[in-house]
Coordinates of C-alpha atoms in Angstrom, one line a residue:
Y255 CA 79.2 78.8 98.0
V256 CA 81.0 81.0 95.5
L257 CA 84.5 79.8 94.4
C258 CA 87.0 82.2 93.0
S259 CA 90.5 80.9 92.2
N260 CA 93.3 83.0 90.9
V261 CA 91.1 85.7 89.4
I262 CA 91.3 88.8 91.6
Y263 CA 94.8 89.9 90.4
H264 CA 93.7 89.7 86.8
V265 CA 91.1 92.5 87.2
K266 CA 91.9 96.2 87.1
D267 CA 89.7 97.0 90.1
P268 CA 89.9 94.2 92.6
F269 CA 87.9 96.2 95.2
A270 CA 84.9 96.4 92.8
C271 CA 85.4 92.7 92.1
L272 CA 85.2 91.9 95.8
R273 CA 82.1 94.0 96.2
H274 CA 80.5 92.1 93.3
L275 CA 81.5 88.8 94.8
R276 CA 79.9 89.9 98.1
R277 CA 76.7 90.6 96.3
L278 CA 76.8 87.1 94.6
T279 CA 77.7 85.3 97.8
K280 CA 74.7 84.1 99.8
K281 CA 76.8 82.3 102.4
V282 CA 80.5 81.7 101.8
L283 CA 83.2 82.8 99.3
A284 CA 86.3 80.6 99.0
L285 CA 88.9 82.7 97.3
T286 CA 92.4 81.6 96.3
T287 CA 95.0 83.9 94.9
S288 CA 98.7 84.6 94.9
F289 CA 99.9 87.1 97.5
D290 CA 102.8 89.4 97.8
G291 CA 104.4 91.5 100.6
E292 CA 103.4 92.1 104.2
S293 CA 100.8 94.8 103.9
G294 CA 98.8 96.6 101.3
W295 CA 98.8 95.8 97.6
T296 CA 101.5 95.6 94.9
W297 CA 100.3 97.3 91.7
Y298 CA 101.6 96.7 88.2
P299 CA 101.1 99.5 85.5
D300 CA 99.3 98.4 82.4
G301 CA 98.8 94.8 83.8
K302 CA 102.5 94.1 83.4
G303 CA 102.8 91.9 86.6
H304 CA 103.3 88.9 84.4
S305 CA 104.6 88.2 80.9
N306 CA 101.1 87.9 79.5
G307 CA 100.1 91.5 80.5
T308 CA 97.0 90.5 82.5
V309 CA 98.2 90.8 86.1
W310 CA 97.2 94.2 87.6
C311 CA 98.0 93.7 91.3
R312 CA 98.8 91.3 94.0
P313 CA 97.5 91.8 97.6
S314 CA 99.3 91.0 100.8
P315 CA 97.3 88.7 103.1
A316 CA 96.6 91.7 105.4
G317 CA 95.7 93.9 102.4
F318 CA 93.2 91.2 101.1
V319 CA 91.6 90.8 104.6
E320 CA 91.1 94.6 104.8
A321 CA 89.6 94.8 101.3
A322 CA 87.3 91.9 102.0
H323 CA 86.0 93.6 105.2
E324 CA 85.5 96.8 103.2
A325 CA 83.5 94.8 100.6
G326 CA 81.1 93.6 103.4
F327 CA 82.5 90.3 104.4
T328 CA 82.5 90.1 108.2
E329 CA 84.4 86.8 108.7
V330 CA 87.6 86.4 106.7
T331 CA 89.7 83.4 107.6
E332 CA 92.8 81.9 106.0
V333 CA 92.2 78.2 105.5
Y334 CA 95.1 77.0 103.4
R335 CA 98.5 78.2 102.3
Q336 CA 101.0 76.7 99.9
G337 CA 103.9 78.9 98.6
D338 CA 102.5 82.2 97.5
Q339 CA 99.0 80.8 97.2
I340 CA 96.5 81.4 100.0
T341 CA 92.8 80.3 100.2
F342 CA 90.5 82.5 102.4
R343 CA 87.0 81.7 103.6
C344 CA 84.9 84.8 103.5
A345 CA 81.4 85.0 104.9

């Protein structure tokens, strides 16, 4: 298992991050993050998506699923949702 909680929106290239997580993951990735919108990704210039300047993007659930599939995960399932936080199981 690889656990990744509230990290992906703090990296400048979340797609490269997902590809790296796929390489690390031998069986299952459990990823939790905050989500935004219905489709695609919301991008914040210069990491200004939060007052601390470290939030570069926020995916929609559909945008995340698509990116996870592109990274090589074949099974991407939502397992928990609370507010704008969703946990996905990726294998």
